[in-house]
mmCIF file of C-alpha atoms in Angstrom:
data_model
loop_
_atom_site.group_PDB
_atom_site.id
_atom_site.type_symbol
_atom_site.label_atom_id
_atom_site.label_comp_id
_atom_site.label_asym_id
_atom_site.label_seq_id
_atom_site.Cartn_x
_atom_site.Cartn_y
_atom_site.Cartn_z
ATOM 1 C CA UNK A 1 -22.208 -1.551 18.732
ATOM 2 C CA UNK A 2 -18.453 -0.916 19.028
ATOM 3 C CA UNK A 3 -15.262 -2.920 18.194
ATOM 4 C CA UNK A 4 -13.587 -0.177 20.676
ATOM 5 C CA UNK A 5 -15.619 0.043 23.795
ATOM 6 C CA UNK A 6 -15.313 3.502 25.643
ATOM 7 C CA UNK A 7 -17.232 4.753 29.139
ATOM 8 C CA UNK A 8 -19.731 7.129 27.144
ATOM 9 C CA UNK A 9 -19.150 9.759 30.230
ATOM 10 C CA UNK A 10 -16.621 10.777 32.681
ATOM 11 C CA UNK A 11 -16.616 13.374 35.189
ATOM 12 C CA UNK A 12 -13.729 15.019 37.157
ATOM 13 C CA UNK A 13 -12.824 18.312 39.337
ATOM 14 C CA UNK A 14 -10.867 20.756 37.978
ATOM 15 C CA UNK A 15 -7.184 20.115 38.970
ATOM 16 C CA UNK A 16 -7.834 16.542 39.181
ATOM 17 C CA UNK A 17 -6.520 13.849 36.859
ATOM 18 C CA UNK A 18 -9.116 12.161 34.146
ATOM 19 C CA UNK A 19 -8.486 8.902 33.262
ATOM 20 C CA UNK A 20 -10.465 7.583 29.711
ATOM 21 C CA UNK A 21 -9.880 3.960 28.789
ATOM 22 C CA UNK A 22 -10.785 2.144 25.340
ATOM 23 C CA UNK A 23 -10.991 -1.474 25.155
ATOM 24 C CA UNK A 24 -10.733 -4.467 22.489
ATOM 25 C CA UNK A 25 -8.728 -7.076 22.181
ATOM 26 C CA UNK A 26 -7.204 -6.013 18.882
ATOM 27 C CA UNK A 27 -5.328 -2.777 21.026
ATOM 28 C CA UNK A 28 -2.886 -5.603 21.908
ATOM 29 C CA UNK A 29 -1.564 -5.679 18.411
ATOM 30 C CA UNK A 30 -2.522 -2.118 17.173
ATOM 31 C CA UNK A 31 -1.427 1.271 17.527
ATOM 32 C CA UNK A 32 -4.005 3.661 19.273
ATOM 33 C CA UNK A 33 -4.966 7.353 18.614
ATOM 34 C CA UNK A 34 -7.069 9.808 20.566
ATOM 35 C CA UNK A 35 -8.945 12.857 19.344
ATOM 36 C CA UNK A 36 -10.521 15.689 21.510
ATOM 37 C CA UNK A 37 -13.450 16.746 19.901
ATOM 38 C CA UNK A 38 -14.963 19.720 21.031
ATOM 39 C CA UNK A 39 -18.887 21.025 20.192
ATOM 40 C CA UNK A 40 -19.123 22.698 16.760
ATOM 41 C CA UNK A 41 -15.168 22.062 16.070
ATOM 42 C CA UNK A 42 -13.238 20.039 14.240
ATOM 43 C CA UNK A 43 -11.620 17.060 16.486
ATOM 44 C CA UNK A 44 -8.046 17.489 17.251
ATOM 45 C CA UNK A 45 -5.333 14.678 17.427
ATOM 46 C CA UNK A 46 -4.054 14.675 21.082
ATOM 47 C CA UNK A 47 -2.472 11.489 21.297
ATOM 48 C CA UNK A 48 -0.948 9.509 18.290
ATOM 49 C CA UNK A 49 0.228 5.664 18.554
ATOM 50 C CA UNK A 50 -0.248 4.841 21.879
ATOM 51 C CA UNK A 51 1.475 7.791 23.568
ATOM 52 C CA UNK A 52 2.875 10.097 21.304
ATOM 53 C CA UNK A 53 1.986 13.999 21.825
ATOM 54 C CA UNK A 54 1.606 16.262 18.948
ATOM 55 C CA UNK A 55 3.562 19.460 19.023
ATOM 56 C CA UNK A 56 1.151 22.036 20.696
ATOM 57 C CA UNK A 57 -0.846 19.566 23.214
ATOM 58 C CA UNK A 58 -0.483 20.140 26.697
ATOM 59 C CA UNK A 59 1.851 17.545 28.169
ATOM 60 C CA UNK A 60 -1.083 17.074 30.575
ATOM 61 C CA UNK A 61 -2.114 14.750 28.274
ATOM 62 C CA UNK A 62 -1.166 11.503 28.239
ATOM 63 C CA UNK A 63 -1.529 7.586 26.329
ATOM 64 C CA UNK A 64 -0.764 4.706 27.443
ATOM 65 C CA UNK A 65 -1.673 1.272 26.558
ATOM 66 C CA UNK A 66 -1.546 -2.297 28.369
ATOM 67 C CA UNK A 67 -2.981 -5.536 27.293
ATOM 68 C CA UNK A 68 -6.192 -4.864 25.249
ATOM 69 C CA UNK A 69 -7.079 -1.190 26.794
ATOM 70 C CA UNK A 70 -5.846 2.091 25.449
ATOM 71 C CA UNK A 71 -5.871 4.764 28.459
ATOM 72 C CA UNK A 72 -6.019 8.845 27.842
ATOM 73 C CA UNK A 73 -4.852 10.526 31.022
ATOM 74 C CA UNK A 74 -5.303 14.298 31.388
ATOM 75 C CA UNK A 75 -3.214 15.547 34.482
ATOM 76 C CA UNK A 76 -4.210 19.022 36.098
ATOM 77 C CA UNK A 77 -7.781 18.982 34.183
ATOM 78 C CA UNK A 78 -9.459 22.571 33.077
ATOM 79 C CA UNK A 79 -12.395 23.709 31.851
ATOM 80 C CA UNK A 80 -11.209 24.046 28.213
ATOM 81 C CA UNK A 81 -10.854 20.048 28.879
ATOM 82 C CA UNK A 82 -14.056 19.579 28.533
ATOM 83 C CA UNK A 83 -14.938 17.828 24.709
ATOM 84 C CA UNK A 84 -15.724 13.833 23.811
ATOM 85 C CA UNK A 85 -12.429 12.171 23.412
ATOM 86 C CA UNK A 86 -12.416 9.165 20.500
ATOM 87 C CA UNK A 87 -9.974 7.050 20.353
ATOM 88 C CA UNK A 88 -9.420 5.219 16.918
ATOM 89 C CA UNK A 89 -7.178 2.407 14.980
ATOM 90 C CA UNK A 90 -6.499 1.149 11.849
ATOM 91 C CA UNK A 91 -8.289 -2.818 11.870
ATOM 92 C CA UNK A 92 -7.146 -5.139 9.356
ATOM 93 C CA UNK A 93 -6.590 -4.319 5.589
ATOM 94 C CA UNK A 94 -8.064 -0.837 5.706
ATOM 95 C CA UNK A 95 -10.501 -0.350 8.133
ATOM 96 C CA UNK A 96 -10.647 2.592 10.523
ATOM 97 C CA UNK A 97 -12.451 1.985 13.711
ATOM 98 C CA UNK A 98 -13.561 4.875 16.279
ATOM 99 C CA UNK A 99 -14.630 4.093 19.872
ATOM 100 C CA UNK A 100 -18.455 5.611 21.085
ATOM 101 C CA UNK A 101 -16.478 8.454 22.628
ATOM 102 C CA UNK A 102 -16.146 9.646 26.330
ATOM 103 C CA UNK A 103 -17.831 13.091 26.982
ATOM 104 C CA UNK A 104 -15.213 14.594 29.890
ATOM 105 C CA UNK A 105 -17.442 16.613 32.387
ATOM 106 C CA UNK A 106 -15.296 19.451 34.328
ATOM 107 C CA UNK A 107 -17.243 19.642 37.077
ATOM 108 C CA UNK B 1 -1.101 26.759 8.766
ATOM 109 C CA UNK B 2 -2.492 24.023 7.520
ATOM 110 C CA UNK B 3 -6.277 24.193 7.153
ATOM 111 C CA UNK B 4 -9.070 21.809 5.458
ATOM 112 C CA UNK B 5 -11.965 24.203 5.183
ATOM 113 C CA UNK B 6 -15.493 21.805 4.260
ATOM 114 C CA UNK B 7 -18.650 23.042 2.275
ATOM 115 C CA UNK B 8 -21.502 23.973 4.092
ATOM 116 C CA UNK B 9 -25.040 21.978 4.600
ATOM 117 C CA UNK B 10 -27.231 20.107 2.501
ATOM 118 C CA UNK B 11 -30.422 19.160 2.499
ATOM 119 C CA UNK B 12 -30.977 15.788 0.356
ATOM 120 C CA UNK B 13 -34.350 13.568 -0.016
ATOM 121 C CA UNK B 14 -34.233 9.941 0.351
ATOM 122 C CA UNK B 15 -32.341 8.247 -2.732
ATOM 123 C CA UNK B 16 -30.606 11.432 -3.772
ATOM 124 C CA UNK B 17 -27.423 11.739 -4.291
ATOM 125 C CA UNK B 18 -24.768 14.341 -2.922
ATOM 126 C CA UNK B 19 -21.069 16.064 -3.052
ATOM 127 C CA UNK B 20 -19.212 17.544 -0.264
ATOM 128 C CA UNK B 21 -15.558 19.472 -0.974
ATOM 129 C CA UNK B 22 -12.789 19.345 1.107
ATOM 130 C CA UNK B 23 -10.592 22.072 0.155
ATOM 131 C CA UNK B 24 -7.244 22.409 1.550
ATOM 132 C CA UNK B 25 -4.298 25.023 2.389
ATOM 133 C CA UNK B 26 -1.216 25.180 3.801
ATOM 134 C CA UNK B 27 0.855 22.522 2.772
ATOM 135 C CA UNK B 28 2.099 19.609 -0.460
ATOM 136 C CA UNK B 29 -1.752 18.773 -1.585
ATOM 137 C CA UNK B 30 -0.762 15.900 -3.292
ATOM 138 C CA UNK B 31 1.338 12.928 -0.838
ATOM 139 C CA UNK B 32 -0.893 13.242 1.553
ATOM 140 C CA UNK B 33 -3.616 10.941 2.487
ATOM 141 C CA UNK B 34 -7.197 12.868 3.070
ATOM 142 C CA UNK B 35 -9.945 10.138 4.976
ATOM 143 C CA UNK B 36 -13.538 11.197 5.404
ATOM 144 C CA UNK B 37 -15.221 10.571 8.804
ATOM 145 C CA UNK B 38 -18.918 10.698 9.839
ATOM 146 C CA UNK B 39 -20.575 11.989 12.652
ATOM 147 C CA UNK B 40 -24.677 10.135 12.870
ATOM 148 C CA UNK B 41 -26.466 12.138 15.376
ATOM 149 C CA UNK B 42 -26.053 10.876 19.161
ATOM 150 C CA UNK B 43 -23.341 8.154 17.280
ATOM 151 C CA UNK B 44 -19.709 7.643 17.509
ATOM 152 C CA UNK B 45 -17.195 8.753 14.090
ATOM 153 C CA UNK B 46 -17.338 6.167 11.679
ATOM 154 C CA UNK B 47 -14.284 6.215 8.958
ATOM 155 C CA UNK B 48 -15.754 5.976 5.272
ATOM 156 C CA UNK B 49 -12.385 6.263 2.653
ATOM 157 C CA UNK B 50 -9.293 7.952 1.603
ATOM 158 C CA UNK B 51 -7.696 8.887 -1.109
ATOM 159 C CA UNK B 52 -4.125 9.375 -2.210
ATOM 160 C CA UNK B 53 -4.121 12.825 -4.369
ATOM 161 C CA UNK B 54 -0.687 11.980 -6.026
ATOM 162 C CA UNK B 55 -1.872 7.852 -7.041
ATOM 163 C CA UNK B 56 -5.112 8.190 -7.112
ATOM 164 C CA UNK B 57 -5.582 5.406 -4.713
ATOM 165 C CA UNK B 58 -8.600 5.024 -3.154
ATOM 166 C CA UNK B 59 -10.246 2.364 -0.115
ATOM 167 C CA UNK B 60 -13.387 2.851 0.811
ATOM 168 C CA UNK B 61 -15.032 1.057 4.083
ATOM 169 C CA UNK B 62 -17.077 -1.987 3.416
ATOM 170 C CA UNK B 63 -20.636 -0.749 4.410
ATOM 171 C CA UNK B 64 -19.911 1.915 1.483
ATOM 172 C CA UNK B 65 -18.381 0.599 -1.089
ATOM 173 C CA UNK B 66 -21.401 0.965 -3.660
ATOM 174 C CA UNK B 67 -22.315 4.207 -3.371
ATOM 175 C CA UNK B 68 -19.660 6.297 -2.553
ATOM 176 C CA UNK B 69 -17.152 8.150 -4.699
ATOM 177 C CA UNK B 70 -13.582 10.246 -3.714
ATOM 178 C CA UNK B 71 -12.181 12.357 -6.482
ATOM 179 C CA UNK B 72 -10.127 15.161 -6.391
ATOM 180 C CA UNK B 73 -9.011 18.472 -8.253
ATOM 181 C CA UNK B 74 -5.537 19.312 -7.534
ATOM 182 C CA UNK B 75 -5.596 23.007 -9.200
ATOM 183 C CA UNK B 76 -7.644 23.485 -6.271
ATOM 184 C CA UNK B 77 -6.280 21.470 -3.809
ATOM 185 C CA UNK B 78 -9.627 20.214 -2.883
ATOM 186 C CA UNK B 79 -11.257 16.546 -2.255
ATOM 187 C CA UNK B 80 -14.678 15.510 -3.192
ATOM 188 C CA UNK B 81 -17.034 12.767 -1.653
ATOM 189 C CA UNK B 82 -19.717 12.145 -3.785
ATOM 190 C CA UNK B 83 -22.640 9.763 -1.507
ATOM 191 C CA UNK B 84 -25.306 8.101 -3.500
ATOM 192 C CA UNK B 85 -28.708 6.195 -2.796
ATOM 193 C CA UNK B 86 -29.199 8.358 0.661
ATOM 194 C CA UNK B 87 -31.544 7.087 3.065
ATOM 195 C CA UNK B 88 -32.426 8.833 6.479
ATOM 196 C CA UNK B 89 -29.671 6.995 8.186
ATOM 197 C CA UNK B 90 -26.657 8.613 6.326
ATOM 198 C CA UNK B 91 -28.253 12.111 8.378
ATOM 199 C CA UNK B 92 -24.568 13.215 10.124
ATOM 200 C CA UNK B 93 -21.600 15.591 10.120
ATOM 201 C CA UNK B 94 -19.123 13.950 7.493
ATOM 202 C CA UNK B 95 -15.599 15.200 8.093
ATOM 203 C CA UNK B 96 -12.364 15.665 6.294
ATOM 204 C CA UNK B 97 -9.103 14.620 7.627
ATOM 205 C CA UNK B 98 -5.408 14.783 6.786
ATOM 206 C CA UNK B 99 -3.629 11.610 7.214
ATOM 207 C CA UNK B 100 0.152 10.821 6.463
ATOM 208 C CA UNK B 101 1.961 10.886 3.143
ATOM 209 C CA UNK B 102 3.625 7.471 3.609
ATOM 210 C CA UNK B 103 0.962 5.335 4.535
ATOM 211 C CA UNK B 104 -2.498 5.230 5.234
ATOM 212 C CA UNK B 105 -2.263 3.552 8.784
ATOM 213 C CA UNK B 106 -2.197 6.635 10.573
ATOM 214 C CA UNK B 107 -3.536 9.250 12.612
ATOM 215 C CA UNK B 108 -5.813 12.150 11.253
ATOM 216 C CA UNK B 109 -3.506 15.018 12.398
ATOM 217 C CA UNK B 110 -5.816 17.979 10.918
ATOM 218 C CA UNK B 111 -9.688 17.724 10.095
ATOM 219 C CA UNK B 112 -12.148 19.888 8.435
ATOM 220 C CA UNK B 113 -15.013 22.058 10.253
ATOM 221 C CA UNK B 114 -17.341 19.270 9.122
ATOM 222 C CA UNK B 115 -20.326 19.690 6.777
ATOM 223 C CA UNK B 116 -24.098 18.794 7.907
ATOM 224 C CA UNK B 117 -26.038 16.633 5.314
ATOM 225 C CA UNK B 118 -29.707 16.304 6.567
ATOM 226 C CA UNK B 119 -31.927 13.881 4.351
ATOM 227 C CA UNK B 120 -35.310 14.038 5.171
ATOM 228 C CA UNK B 121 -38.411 13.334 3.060
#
């Protein structure tokens, strides 16, 4: 089992918006990152504390957080979308903790 | 650019031990914080460690504490986890990850290709 609890699929129409949550009580007090993750390549960072972009992602994407869920919004969704997004925090002393991931289906 | 290119895969029987490199380009080797990450198959990431090149400091996650080892070699810019006592379960992708230079509580902003370690009897 999780500490982070993430939908293990979501599916969405290109165009559309995707909306990926991640949930624990701890997201109240912590600061929430999000990695795209993409068969047989290394994960990128897409989001960074809560809602930060890194230089280079799409401003389709998207964090936001609100009581204890983290949500990853991707506006205008496209094929390349497709990947399992993990979401991840820093629990405790030093203790990294990664959601189950969310495979995104473009339809 | 920066880049954190991973050794390739290994093939270990049950109590064996292993060592997967990290090595890096690009960018300062030494503030930086580099974390290793696992991939079980069909399984979620898992965080295992870090290591601070220019300290030395290490953490290392709970469930491995006893039989893992981070060391690095900074003429080669390179990090090294070293996994002991393998058993079928520690089967995954283990990953490589840049974190900050000013603190460990933060994001992975550039990761490895990832290196397969299959044990199997």
């Amino acid at each position: 089992s999780y500490v982070l609890i993430q939908p293990p699929s979501v599916s969405v129409a290109p165009g559309q918006t995707a909306t990926l949550t991640c949930r624990a009580d701890i997201i109240r007090i912590k600061r929430v990152h999000w990695y795209q993750h993409k068969v047989g390549q290394a994960p990128t960072l897409v989001i960074y504390d809560d809602s930060d972009r890194p230089s280079g992602i799409p401003d389709r994407f998207s964090g936001s957080t609100s009581a204890d869920t983290a949500t990853l919004t991707i506006s205008r969704v496209e094929a390349e979308d497709e990947a399992v997004y993990h979401c991840h925090l820093w629990d405790g002393h030093s203790d990294g903790k990664f959601g189950g991931g969310t495979r995104l289906t473009v339809l | 650019q920066v880049q954190l290119v991973q050794s390739g895969t290994e093939v270990r029987k049950p109590g064996a031990s292993v060592r997967l490199s990290c090595s890096t380009s690009g960018y300062d080797f030494m503030p930086n914080y580099i974390h290793w990450v696992r991939q079980a198959p069909g399984q979620g990431l898992e965080w295992m460690a870090w290591i601070k090149p220019n300290t030395g400091g290490l953490q290392y996650a709970p469930q491995f504490q006893d039989r893992v080892a981070l060391s690095t070699d900074p003429t080669i810019d390179s990090v090294f986890l070293q996994l002991s006592r393998l058993t079928l379960n520690d089967t995954a992708i283990y990953f490589c990850a840049r974190g900050g230079d000013w603190d460990w509580k933060t994001p992975f902003d550039y990761w490895g290709q990832g290196s397969l370690l299959i044990v199997s009897s």
